[in-house]
Coordinates of C-alpha atoms in Angstrom, one line a residue:
Chain A
M1 CA 36.5 -18.7 33.0
M2 CA 34.6 -16.1 31.0
R3 CA 36.5 -13.5 29.1
R4 CA 35.4 -10.0 29.6
T5 CA 34.4 -8.3 26.4
H6 CA 36.2 -5.2 25.4
P7 CA 34.3 -2.1 26.4
A8 CA 34.4 -0.7 22.9
L9 CA 32.8 -3.9 21.6
S10 CA 30.0 -3.8 24.1
A11 CA 29.4 -0.1 23.4
W12 CA 29.1 -1.1 19.7
A13 CA 26.7 -3.9 20.5
W14 CA 24.5 -1.5 22.5
L15 CA 24.6 1.0 19.6
V16 CA 23.4 -1.8 17.2
Y17 CA 20.6 -2.8 19.6
A18 CA 19.6 0.8 20.0
F19 CA 19.5 1.2 16.2
L20 CA 17.3 -1.9 15.9
Y21 CA 14.9 -1.2 18.8
L22 CA 14.6 2.6 19.2
P23 CA 12.2 2.9 16.2
I24 CA 9.9 0.3 17.7
I25 CA 10.0 2.1 21.1
V26 CA 9.2 5.4 19.4
L27 CA 6.3 3.8 17.6
V28 CA 4.9 2.3 20.9
V29 CA 5.3 5.7 22.6
F30 CA 3.6 7.6 19.8
S31 CA 0.6 5.2 19.9
F32 CA -0.2 7.1 23.1
N33 CA 0.2 10.5 21.6
D34 CA -2.9 12.7 21.6
S35 CA -2.3 14.0 18.0
R36 CA -3.6 12.7 14.8
F37 CA -0.4 13.5 12.9
G38 CA 2.3 12.5 15.4
A39 CA 4.6 15.3 14.5
T40 CA 4.9 16.5 18.0
W41 CA 4.0 15.2 21.5
A42 CA 0.5 16.5 22.4
G43 CA -0.2 14.7 25.6
F44 CA -1.0 11.2 26.8
T45 CA -4.1 9.4 25.5
T46 CA -5.3 5.8 25.1
K47 CA -8.0 6.9 22.6
W48 CA -6.2 5.4 19.6
Y49 CA -6.7 1.9 21.0
G50 CA -10.4 2.6 21.2
V51 CA -10.4 3.9 17.6
L52 CA -8.5 0.8 16.6
F53 CA -11.0 -1.7 18.1
A54 CA -13.9 0.2 16.5
R55 CA -12.5 -0.4 13.1
A56 CA -14.0 -3.3 11.3
D57 CA -11.6 -3.2 8.4
V58 CA -8.6 -3.6 10.8
R59 CA -10.3 -6.5 12.6
E60 CA -11.0 -8.2 9.3
A61 CA -7.5 -7.7 8.0
L62 CA -6.0 -9.0 11.2
A63 CA -8.2 -12.2 11.0
H64 CA -7.2 -12.7 7.4
T65 CA -3.5 -12.1 8.2
L66 CA -3.5 -14.7 11.0
E67 CA -5.6 -17.2 9.1
I68 CA -3.2 -17.1 6.1
A69 CA -0.1 -17.1 8.2
L70 CA -1.1 -20.1 10.4
I71 CA -2.5 -22.3 7.7
S72 CA 0.2 -21.5 5.1
T73 CA 2.9 -22.2 7.7
L74 CA 1.4 -25.6 8.5
V75 CA 1.1 -26.6 4.9
S76 CA 4.5 -25.3 3.8
T77 CA 6.3 -26.7 6.8
V78 CA 5.0 -30.2 6.0
L79 CA 5.7 -30.0 2.3
G80 CA 9.0 -28.1 2.7
T81 CA 10.3 -30.6 5.2
L82 CA 9.5 -33.4 2.9
V83 CA 11.4 -31.6 0.0
G84 CA 14.3 -30.9 2.3
L85 CA 14.5 -34.6 3.4
G86 CA 14.2 -35.8 -0.1
L87 CA 17.0 -33.6 -1.3
W88 CA 19.2 -34.8 1.6
R89 CA 18.5 -38.4 1.3
Y90 CA 18.4 -39.3 -2.4
T91 CA 20.9 -38.8 -5.1
L92 CA 18.7 -37.6 -7.9
R93 CA 19.7 -37.0 -11.4
F94 CA 18.4 -33.4 -11.4
R95 CA 19.4 -32.5 -7.9
T96 CA 21.2 -29.4 -8.9
A97 CA 18.4 -28.2 -11.1
L98 CA 15.9 -29.0 -8.3
T99 CA 17.9 -27.0 -5.8
G100 CA 18.1 -24.2 -8.3
L101 CA 14.3 -24.2 -8.6
L102 CA 14.0 -24.1 -4.9
V103 CA 16.3 -21.0 -4.6
L104 CA 14.4 -19.3 -7.3
P105 CA 11.4 -18.0 -5.2
I106 CA 13.9 -16.6 -2.7
V107 CA 15.8 -14.6 -5.3
V108 CA 13.0 -13.6 -7.6
P109 CA 11.8 -10.0 -6.8
D110 CA 8.4 -10.0 -5.0
V111 CA 6.9 -7.9 -7.8
V112 CA 7.7 -10.5 -10.4
M113 CA 6.3 -13.3 -8.3
G114 CA 3.2 -11.3 -7.5
V115 CA 2.4 -10.3 -11.0
S116 CA 3.2 -13.7 -12.5
L117 CA 1.0 -15.5 -10.0
L118 CA -1.8 -13.0 -10.8
M119 CA -1.5 -13.7 -14.5
F120 CA -1.4 -17.4 -13.8
Y121 CA -4.6 -17.3 -11.8
S122 CA -6.2 -15.2 -14.6
F123 CA -5.2 -17.8 -17.1
V124 CA -6.6 -20.7 -15.0
R125 CA -9.8 -18.7 -14.4
Q126 CA -10.3 -18.2 -18.1
G127 CA -9.9 -21.9 -18.7
L128 CA -12.4 -22.8 -16.0
E129 CA -14.9 -20.2 -17.2
R130 CA -15.1 -21.9 -20.5
A131 CA -16.1 -25.0 -18.6
G132 CA -18.7 -23.0 -16.7
W133 CA -16.7 -22.9 -13.4
T134 CA -15.1 -19.9 -11.9
F135 CA -13.4 -18.6 -8.7
D136 CA -12.5 -15.2 -7.3
N137 CA -9.1 -14.4 -6.0
G138 CA -9.1 -14.2 -2.3
F139 CA -8.3 -16.5 0.6
W140 CA -7.3 -19.5 -1.5
T141 CA -5.2 -17.7 -4.0
V142 CA -3.3 -15.8 -1.3
L143 CA -2.8 -19.0 0.6
L144 CA -1.4 -20.8 -2.4
A145 CA 0.9 -17.9 -3.2
H146 CA 2.3 -17.8 0.4
V147 CA 2.9 -21.6 0.5
T148 CA 4.7 -21.2 -2.9
F149 CA 7.4 -19.0 -1.5
Q150 CA 7.5 -20.5 2.0
I151 CA 8.3 -24.0 0.8
S152 CA 11.7 -22.9 -0.5
Y153 CA 12.7 -21.4 2.9
V154 CA 11.6 -24.4 4.9
A155 CA 13.2 -27.0 2.5
L156 CA 16.5 -25.1 2.5
T157 CA 16.7 -24.8 6.3
V158 CA 15.8 -28.5 6.7
R159 CA 18.4 -29.5 4.2
S160 CA 21.2 -27.4 5.6
R161 CA 20.3 -28.8 9.1
L162 CA 20.9 -32.3 7.8
A163 CA 23.8 -31.5 5.5
G164 CA 26.4 -32.9 7.9
Y165 CA 24.8 -36.3 8.2
G166 CA 25.2 -39.1 5.8
P167 CA 23.0 -42.1 4.9
E168 CA 24.8 -44.2 7.5
L169 CA 22.6 -42.7 10.1
E170 CA 19.5 -44.4 8.8
E171 CA 21.5 -47.6 8.0
A172 CA 22.6 -47.7 11.6
A173 CA 19.1 -47.4 12.8
R174 CA 18.0 -50.2 10.4
D175 CA 20.8 -52.4 11.7
L176 CA 19.5 -51.9 15.2
G177 CA 16.1 -53.2 14.1
A178 CA 14.2 -50.0 13.4
S179 CA 11.6 -50.1 10.6
G180 CA 11.8 -47.4 7.9
W181 CA 9.1 -45.4 9.7
E182 CA 10.7 -45.8 13.1
S183 CA 14.1 -44.7 11.9
F184 CA 12.5 -41.7 10.4
R185 CA 10.5 -40.9 13.5
R186 CA 13.2 -41.6 16.1
V187 CA 16.4 -40.6 14.3
V188 CA 16.0 -38.4 11.2
L189 CA 13.1 -36.2 12.3
P190 CA 14.5 -35.3 15.8
L191 CA 17.8 -34.4 14.1
A192 CA 16.0 -32.3 11.5
M193 CA 13.6 -30.8 14.1
P194 CA 15.5 -27.5 14.8
G195 CA 15.6 -26.9 11.1
V196 CA 11.9 -27.7 10.7
L197 CA 11.0 -25.3 13.6
A198 CA 13.4 -22.6 12.3
G199 CA 11.9 -23.0 8.8
A200 CA 8.3 -22.8 10.2
L201 CA 9.1 -19.7 12.1
L202 CA 10.7 -18.1 9.1
A203 CA 7.7 -19.1 7.0
F204 CA 5.3 -17.7 9.5
T205 CA 7.1 -14.4 9.7
L206 CA 7.4 -14.1 6.0
S207 CA 3.7 -14.7 5.5
L208 CA 2.8 -12.3 8.3
D209 CA 4.5 -9.3 6.7
D210 CA 4.3 -10.1 3.0
F211 CA 2.9 -7.1 1.1
V212 CA 3.7 -7.4 -2.6
V213 CA 2.6 -10.9 -3.4
T214 CA -0.5 -10.6 -1.2
Y215 CA -1.5 -7.3 -2.8
F216 CA -1.4 -8.9 -6.3
T217 CA -3.1 -12.2 -5.5
S218 CA -5.8 -11.0 -3.1
G219 CA -8.5 -10.1 -5.6
S220 CA -10.9 -7.7 -4.0
G221 CA -12.3 -7.6 -0.4
F222 CA -9.5 -9.6 1.1
S223 CA -7.0 -7.3 2.7
T224 CA -4.3 -8.4 5.1
L225 CA -2.7 -6.0 7.6
P226 CA 0.4 -5.3 5.5
V227 CA -1.8 -4.4 2.6
L228 CA -4.0 -2.2 4.7
I229 CA -1.1 -0.4 6.3
Y230 CA 1.0 0.0 3.3
T231 CA -1.7 1.4 1.1
N232 CA -2.2 4.0 3.8
V233 CA 1.1 5.7 3.1
K234 CA -0.3 8.0 0.5
R235 CA -2.3 10.0 3.0
G236 CA -0.4 9.2 6.1
V237 CA -0.7 6.3 8.5
T238 CA -3.1 7.1 11.3
P239 CA -2.1 6.6 14.9
D240 CA -4.5 3.8 15.5
I241 CA -2.2 1.8 13.2
N242 CA 0.6 2.7 15.6
A243 CA -1.6 1.2 18.4
L244 CA -2.0 -1.9 16.3
S245 CA 1.7 -2.3 15.7
A246 CA 2.3 -1.7 19.5
L247 CA -0.1 -4.6 20.3
L248 CA 1.6 -6.8 17.7
V249 CA 5.0 -6.1 19.3
L250 CA 3.5 -6.8 22.7
V251 CA 2.1 -10.2 21.6
T252 CA 5.4 -11.1 20.0
V253 CA 7.4 -10.3 23.1
V254 CA 4.9 -12.2 25.3
A255 CA 5.1 -15.2 23.0
I256 CA 8.9 -15.2 23.0
V257 CA 9.1 -14.9 26.8
A258 CA 6.5 -17.7 27.2
A259 CA 8.3 -19.9 24.7
N260 CA 11.6 -19.4 26.6
A261 CA 10.0 -20.2 29.9
L262 CA 8.4 -23.4 28.5
L263 CA 11.5 -24.6 26.7
R264 CA 13.9 -24.0 29.5
P265 CA 15.3 -27.4 30.5
R266 CA 13.9 -28.3 33.9
R267 CA 16.5 -29.0 36.5
D268 CA 15.7 -32.3 38.1
A269 CA 15.5 -31.8 41.9
Chain B
M1 CA 8.3 -34.3 21.0
K2 CA 5.1 -36.3 21.2
R3 CA 3.3 -33.4 22.8
A4 CA 4.4 -31.1 20.1
A5 CA 3.2 -33.5 17.4
L6 CA -0.2 -33.8 19.1
L7 CA -0.5 -30.1 19.4
A8 CA 0.3 -29.6 15.8
G9 CA -2.2 -32.3 14.8
A10 CA -4.9 -30.9 17.0
G11 CA -4.2 -27.4 15.6
L12 CA -4.6 -28.8 12.0
L13 CA -7.8 -30.5 12.9
L14 CA -9.2 -27.5 14.5
L15 CA -8.3 -25.3 11.6
S16 CA -9.6 -27.6 9.0
G17 CA -12.8 -28.3 11.0
C18 CA -13.7 -24.9 12.2
Y19 CA -12.4 -23.0 9.2
R20 CA -15.4 -21.3 7.7
V21 CA -15.9 -22.7 4.3
Q22 CA -16.1 -19.9 1.9
K23 CA -19.1 -19.4 -0.3
P24 CA -18.7 -21.9 -3.1
A25 CA -17.6 -19.8 -6.1
Q26 CA -18.4 -22.3 -8.8
A27 CA -21.7 -22.6 -10.5
Q28 CA -23.1 -25.7 -12.1
P29 CA -21.5 -26.3 -15.5
G30 CA -23.6 -24.5 -18.1
A31 CA -25.4 -22.4 -15.5
A32 CA -25.5 -18.6 -15.6
A33 CA -22.9 -16.5 -13.8
P34 CA -22.1 -17.7 -10.3
V35 CA -23.6 -16.1 -7.2
T36 CA -20.5 -14.2 -6.2
R37 CA -20.6 -12.0 -9.3
G38 CA -23.0 -9.6 -10.9
D39 CA -25.8 -10.2 -8.4
G40 CA -26.2 -6.4 -8.1
K41 CA -25.7 -6.8 -4.3
T42 CA -22.0 -6.0 -4.0
L43 CA -20.1 -3.0 -5.2
R44 CA -16.3 -3.3 -5.3
V45 CA -14.3 -0.1 -5.3
F46 CA -10.6 0.3 -5.8
I47 CA -9.6 3.6 -4.2
W48 CA -6.9 5.6 -2.5
S49 CA -6.8 5.3 1.3
E50 CA -8.7 7.8 3.4
Y51 CA -10.4 9.1 0.3
I52 CA -14.1 8.6 1.0
D53 CA -16.1 9.3 4.1
P54 CA -17.2 6.0 5.5
D55 CA -20.5 7.5 6.6
L56 CA -21.2 8.3 2.9
V57 CA -20.6 4.7 2.1
K58 CA -23.0 3.6 4.8
V59 CA -25.7 5.9 3.4
F60 CA -25.3 4.4 -0.1
E61 CA -25.3 0.8 1.3
K62 CA -28.6 1.5 3.2
A63 CA -30.3 3.3 0.4
N64 CA -29.6 0.5 -2.1
G65 CA -29.5 -2.5 0.2
V66 CA -26.0 -3.4 -1.0
R67 CA -22.6 -3.9 0.4
V68 CA -19.7 -1.8 -0.7
V69 CA -16.2 -3.3 -0.5
L70 CA -13.4 -0.8 -0.5
D71 CA -9.9 -1.9 -1.4
T72 CA -7.0 0.6 -1.3
F73 CA -3.9 1.1 -3.4
E74 CA -1.0 3.5 -2.8
S75 CA -0.1 4.5 -6.3
N76 CA -1.5 4.6 -9.8
E77 CA 1.1 2.2 -10.9
A78 CA 0.2 -0.4 -8.3
M79 CA -3.4 -0.1 -9.2
L80 CA -2.7 -0.5 -12.9
A81 CA -0.5 -3.5 -12.3
K82 CA -3.2 -5.3 -10.3
L83 CA -6.0 -4.5 -12.8
Q84 CA -3.9 -5.4 -15.8
G85 CA -3.1 -8.7 -14.3
G86 CA -6.8 -9.3 -14.4
G87 CA -7.1 -10.8 -10.9
A88 CA -9.7 -8.5 -9.3
Q89 CA -13.3 -8.1 -10.1
Y90 CA -13.7 -4.4 -9.3
D91 CA -16.6 -2.3 -10.5
L92 CA -15.1 1.1 -10.0
A93 CA -11.6 2.5 -9.7
V94 CA -10.3 6.0 -8.9
P95 CA -7.3 6.7 -11.1
S96 CA -5.6 10.0 -11.5
N97 CA -6.3 11.8 -14.7
Y98 CA -3.0 11.0 -16.4
V99 CA -3.6 7.2 -16.3
V100 CA -7.1 7.3 -17.7
Q101 CA -6.0 7.0 -21.3
T102 CA -3.5 4.3 -20.4
M103 CA -6.4 2.4 -18.9
V104 CA -8.5 3.0 -22.0
R105 CA -5.7 1.7 -24.3
A106 CA -5.3 -1.3 -22.1
G107 CA -9.0 -2.1 -22.6
L108 CA -9.7 -1.8 -18.9
L109 CA -12.6 0.7 -19.0
Q110 CA -16.1 0.7 -20.4
P111 CA -17.7 3.9 -21.7
L112 CA -20.1 5.6 -19.3
D113 CA -23.8 5.6 -19.9
K114 CA -24.5 9.3 -19.4
S115 CA -28.3 8.7 -19.2
R116 CA -27.7 7.1 -15.8
L117 CA -25.7 10.1 -14.6
P118 CA -28.2 13.0 -14.3
N119 CA -26.0 14.6 -11.6
L120 CA -23.2 15.1 -14.1
K121 CA -24.6 18.6 -14.6
N122 CA -23.3 19.5 -11.2
I123 CA -19.7 19.4 -12.3
A124 CA -18.2 22.8 -13.0
P125 CA -17.8 23.2 -16.8
G126 CA -14.1 23.9 -16.5
F127 CA -13.6 20.3 -15.3
L128 CA -15.5 18.6 -18.0
N129 CA -14.2 17.6 -21.4
A130 CA -10.6 17.9 -20.3
D131 CA -7.7 16.7 -22.5
Y132 CA -7.3 13.6 -20.5
D133 CA -10.8 12.3 -21.5
P134 CA -12.5 14.4 -24.2
G135 CA -16.2 14.3 -23.8
N136 CA -15.9 12.4 -20.5
V137 CA -16.5 9.1 -22.3
Y138 CA -14.8 7.0 -19.6
S139 CA -14.4 9.1 -16.5
V140 CA -16.0 11.7 -14.3
P141 CA -14.1 14.0 -12.0
Y142 CA -14.1 12.9 -8.4
Q143 CA -11.7 15.1 -6.3
Y144 CA -8.7 17.1 -7.3
A145 CA -5.6 18.4 -5.6
A146 CA -3.6 21.4 -6.7
T147 CA 0.0 21.4 -5.5
G148 CA 0.8 24.3 -3.3
L149 CA 3.5 25.9 -1.2
A150 CA 2.9 25.2 2.5
Y151 CA 4.2 27.0 5.5
N152 CA 3.7 27.4 9.2
R153 CA 2.9 31.0 9.8
E154 CA 4.5 30.9 13.3
R155 CA 7.8 30.2 11.6
Y156 CA 7.7 32.0 8.2
V157 CA 5.2 33.6 5.9
P158 CA 6.1 33.4 2.3
Q159 CA 5.1 35.4 -0.8
D160 CA 2.8 33.7 -3.3
T161 CA 5.6 32.8 -5.6
W162 CA 7.7 29.7 -6.5
A163 CA 10.7 32.1 -6.2
E164 CA 10.6 31.3 -2.5
I165 CA 12.1 28.0 -3.4
F166 CA 13.5 28.4 -6.9
G167 CA 14.9 31.9 -6.5
A168 CA 18.5 32.8 -5.8
D169 CA 17.9 33.5 -2.1
D170 CA 19.1 30.7 0.1
R171 CA 17.9 31.6 3.6
R172 CA 14.9 29.3 3.7
S173 CA 14.7 25.6 4.4
F174 CA 12.3 23.7 2.2
V175 CA 11.1 20.2 1.2
L176 CA 10.1 19.1 -2.3
L177 CA 7.5 16.5 -3.2
D178 CA 8.9 13.0 -3.8
D179 CA 7.4 13.0 -7.3
P180 CA 9.2 13.7 -10.6
R181 CA 6.2 15.3 -12.4
E182 CA 5.4 17.6 -9.5
V183 CA 9.0 18.8 -8.9
I184 CA 9.9 19.2 -12.6
G185 CA 6.4 20.6 -13.2
A186 CA 6.8 23.3 -10.5
A187 CA 10.2 24.3 -12.0
L188 CA 8.7 24.6 -15.4
K189 CA 5.8 26.7 -14.1
Y190 CA 8.3 29.0 -12.4
L191 CA 10.2 29.4 -15.7
G192 CA 6.9 30.2 -17.4
F193 CA 6.5 27.0 -19.3
S194 CA 3.9 24.3 -19.4
A195 CA 4.2 21.6 -16.8
N196 CA 3.7 19.0 -19.6
T197 CA 6.2 20.5 -22.0
T198 CA 8.1 18.2 -24.4
R199 CA 10.4 20.9 -25.7
V200 CA 14.0 19.9 -25.0
E201 CA 15.3 23.4 -24.4
E202 CA 12.6 24.1 -21.8
L203 CA 13.3 20.8 -20.0
R204 CA 17.0 21.7 -20.0
A205 CA 16.3 25.0 -18.4
A206 CA 14.3 23.2 -15.8
R207 CA 17.1 20.7 -15.2
D208 CA 19.7 23.5 -14.8
L209 CA 17.4 25.3 -12.4
L210 CA 16.7 22.2 -10.3
R211 CA 20.4 21.3 -10.1
R212 CA 20.9 24.7 -8.4
V213 CA 17.9 24.3 -6.2
V214 CA 18.9 20.9 -4.8
A215 CA 22.4 22.2 -4.2
K216 CA 21.0 24.9 -1.9
K217 CA 21.8 24.8 1.8
G218 CA 18.1 25.1 2.6
F219 CA 17.1 22.0 0.6
Q220 CA 15.9 19.3 3.1
G221 CA 15.2 16.5 0.7
F222 CA 12.2 15.0 -1.0
D223 CA 9.2 13.7 0.9
G224 CA 5.6 12.6 0.5
G225 CA 2.6 14.5 1.7
P226 CA 2.4 13.1 5.3
G227 CA 6.1 13.6 5.9
T228 CA 6.1 17.2 4.7
R229 CA 3.0 17.9 6.7
N230 CA 4.6 16.6 9.9
K231 CA 7.7 18.7 9.3
L232 CA 5.6 21.8 9.0
L233 CA 3.6 21.0 12.1
A234 CA 6.8 20.4 14.0
K235 CA 8.1 23.7 12.6
T236 CA 11.3 22.1 11.4
V237 CA 11.2 23.6 7.9
D238 CA 10.1 26.9 6.4
L239 CA 8.4 25.7 3.2
G240 CA 7.1 22.5 1.7
Q241 CA 5.8 21.6 -1.7
I242 CA 2.6 19.6 -1.0
Y243 CA -0.8 18.6 -2.3
V244 CA -3.2 21.1 -0.8
G245 CA -5.5 18.5 0.6
D246 CA -2.7 16.7 2.5
L247 CA -1.8 19.9 4.2
L248 CA -5.2 21.2 5.0
I249 CA -6.2 18.2 7.0
A250 CA -3.6 19.2 9.5
T251 CA -5.4 22.5 10.2
E252 CA -7.7 20.5 12.4
E253 CA -4.8 20.3 14.8
D254 CA -2.9 23.5 14.2
E255 CA -4.4 26.5 12.4
N256 CA -1.0 28.0 11.8
V257 CA -0.1 25.6 9.0
Q258 CA -1.3 27.1 5.7
V259 CA -0.9 26.6 2.0
L260 CA -1.0 28.9 -1.0
L261 CA -0.9 28.6 -4.7
P262 CA 2.1 30.4 -6.3
R263 CA 1.0 33.1 -8.7
Q264 CA 3.1 31.6 -11.6
G265 CA 0.6 28.7 -11.5
T266 CA 0.9 25.1 -10.5
T267 CA 0.1 21.5 -11.3
I268 CA -3.2 19.9 -10.5
S269 CA -4.2 16.3 -10.8
M270 CA -7.8 15.1 -10.9
D271 CA -8.8 11.8 -9.5
T272 CA -11.6 10.3 -11.5
L273 CA -14.2 7.7 -11.2
V274 CA -14.2 5.0 -13.9
V275 CA -16.2 1.9 -14.5
L276 CA -14.1 -1.2 -15.3
K277 CA -14.8 -3.2 -18.4
R278 CA -15.2 -6.4 -16.5
S279 CA -17.3 -4.8 -13.8
P280 CA -19.8 -7.4 -12.5
N281 CA -22.3 -4.7 -11.6
P282 CA -22.1 -1.8 -14.0
A283 CA -25.6 -0.6 -13.2
L284 CA -24.7 -0.3 -9.5
A285 CA -21.4 1.3 -10.4
H286 CA -23.3 4.0 -12.3
R287 CA -25.7 4.5 -9.4
F288 CA -22.7 5.0 -7.1
I289 CA -21.1 7.6 -9.4
D290 CA -24.3 9.5 -9.6
F291 CA -24.6 9.3 -5.8
I292 CA -21.1 10.9 -5.5
L293 CA -22.0 13.6 -8.1
D294 CA -24.9 14.7 -5.9
A295 CA -24.3 18.2 -4.5
E296 CA -24.5 17.4 -0.8
N297 CA -22.6 14.2 -1.1
G298 CA -19.9 15.9 -3.1
A299 CA -19.6 18.4 -0.3
Q300 CA -19.5 15.8 2.4
L301 CA -16.7 14.1 0.5
S302 CA -14.6 17.2 0.5
N303 CA -15.5 18.0 4.2
Y304 CA -13.9 14.6 4.9
T305 CA -10.9 14.4 2.6
Y306 CA -10.0 18.2 2.5
Y307 CA -9.5 17.8 -1.2
A308 CA -11.1 20.1 -3.6
T309 CA -14.4 19.3 -5.3
P310 CA -15.0 19.8 -9.0
N311 CA -18.7 19.8 -8.1
A312 CA -20.0 23.4 -8.5
A313 CA -23.3 22.5 -6.9
A314 CA -21.5 21.3 -3.8
R315 CA -20.0 24.6 -3.0
P316 CA -22.8 25.9 -0.8
Y317 CA -22.6 22.8 1.4
L318 CA -18.9 22.9 2.0
D319 CA -17.7 23.6 5.6
D320 CA -17.3 27.3 6.0
F321 CA -13.6 27.1 6.7
L322 CA -13.0 25.2 3.4
K323 CA -14.9 27.8 1.5
D324 CA -12.4 30.5 2.6
I325 CA -9.3 28.8 1.5
P326 CA -8.1 30.2 -1.8
A327 CA -5.7 27.3 -2.4
L328 CA -8.7 24.9 -2.4
N329 CA -10.8 27.0 -4.7
P330 CA -8.5 28.3 -7.4
P331 CA -10.0 31.1 -9.5
A332 CA -11.8 29.8 -12.6
A333 CA -9.6 32.2 -14.6
W334 CA -6.6 30.1 -13.7
L335 CA -8.0 27.1 -15.4
A336 CA -8.7 29.1 -18.5
D337 CA -5.5 31.0 -18.8
G338 CA -3.2 27.9 -18.4
R339 CA -1.9 28.7 -15.0
L340 CA -3.2 25.4 -13.7
D341 CA -1.8 22.5 -15.7
F342 CA -3.4 19.1 -15.3
I343 CA -0.4 16.7 -15.1
G344 CA -0.8 14.9 -18.4
E345 CA 0.5 11.7 -19.9
L346 CA 3.9 12.1 -21.5
P347 CA 4.3 10.8 -25.1
A348 CA 6.6 7.8 -24.9
G349 CA 10.1 8.1 -26.2
R350 CA 12.4 11.0 -25.8
P351 CA 10.3 13.4 -23.6
Q352 CA 9.6 10.6 -21.1
R353 CA 13.3 9.7 -21.1
L354 CA 14.2 13.3 -20.4
Y355 CA 11.9 13.6 -17.4
D356 CA 13.3 10.3 -16.1
R357 CA 16.8 11.4 -16.6
I358 CA 16.3 14.7 -14.8
W359 CA 14.7 13.0 -11.9
T360 CA 17.3 10.3 -11.6
E361 CA 20.0 12.8 -11.5
L362 CA 18.3 14.9 -8.8
K363 CA 17.6 11.9 -6.7
S364 CA 21.1 10.4 -6.9
R365 CA 22.8 13.6 -6.0

């Protein structure tokens, strides 16, 4: 028997949702506004979508953003999961210190992280230049920076997912004849999986909209969408950027709906 | 489970296999500079957004057989931070006048080779040899913006005076720029002082005035150029303090939005072109600067950005409608008699703290 929610409570919930989603709806609506400045409604148009697709810099930034987000998510999910498992499984002498180090990238302000990574890269470059080698900041430096902050998030979500289980889990598996690898594959990993996926999603989202760290570590000629959009605030964001945001929202919604449809448990007929 | 693992593995393989390997950036040990640098084929420019006509860039690329990479920043501070961190190999940057000396002191700039800049003669004399860079050793003027008083003539037409905002009358709604030097500077100009004053009593007078101003019923908060522009287009405020160029671009859509320079004078800031000390292609950077200093190119720049050009030779080539706007072409006399103040660098210590304190108080009201 379901309890009916109190009308005041559901009204409040609706308000909260409106507060969250109205700005996005306004943004989508204004991507069809026939005005360059978007102060007032000047009629319906789809021209901004045309303008958007004609822009090479946006296409390039979009490609960079997705490349970085996908690859950094894969790398950080694997590494972060291993860290999370290790912290859960072993009693290490410096566990507290290690956990502290993991939390650090989460609490350190982005600016500090961005600038310190930039200086670190400079330092490494100077060392390499003496040896006759060099590199430019760009794809690899941004990738490394993103993985750096993503690992923490993944490791912590995996660890907290496993927090309730003790080592007896694995011991039981071993008693039943599983090898070390099998007990990991069949027992530990499936249990940790929701944490792994949540961590991966979190990592992906963080990478997708990171501005500060990317701005500092990207060198020249490697812009991602957040960098491109954010640096436009000085003279005003053009409506084709609204169009782009609308498309990103659309893609996200489609992805979520598709994921739900695929993951829905099938009823056996 | 198995399927997901397979998918992830396939994805990884795909990515690692198809991922375009970037141009190897390392040279043989002991070899000369690597191919990605200083090949004279790529010019890297660090600039404000929407601040150069893309067609102009294409012309330069074609004429010189090079590629121009534009990266954007949103504030002088963000640009400085990135350059000081030493991560980016830019050839050129476009700082505002008041950070040029900061960049010089930080060892970020190289002196310009004037022999490669024959078009420098096109710049109006009033804009050369300014306090921020005596003798233009490091910088040449690119575009400038005076700060003006904007309005929508369908809603309200003001007099050309800061009294519209700073006077006792409280019948008009207004927005101030979200920038400490601009707001305090305008108050100082209204009081008849320099916008760069370091005199404590003058700053106190400005503080007292601004306290009264932000307490007015008509005060609608602080905003940046785009926000203020939209409020004027939508006719939701009477007056806005704004960079002339940021307002003028909106006249494309609505001719009723206008901007004027108050007769007490106002602040201007000059954006400049500088060559970075570690520029991989200084020769190409100089060629680009001279290209920008060309009369017709300078005009095309303004016709695109709606910012004012310091290029006297470019005047004839400006769009007619830009020629007719007084706010974009302040009388030369204004520069000479101190009515236009370049926003300058503040000496560290007490003056800077005073400005900070005034601003903090206004913002946290």
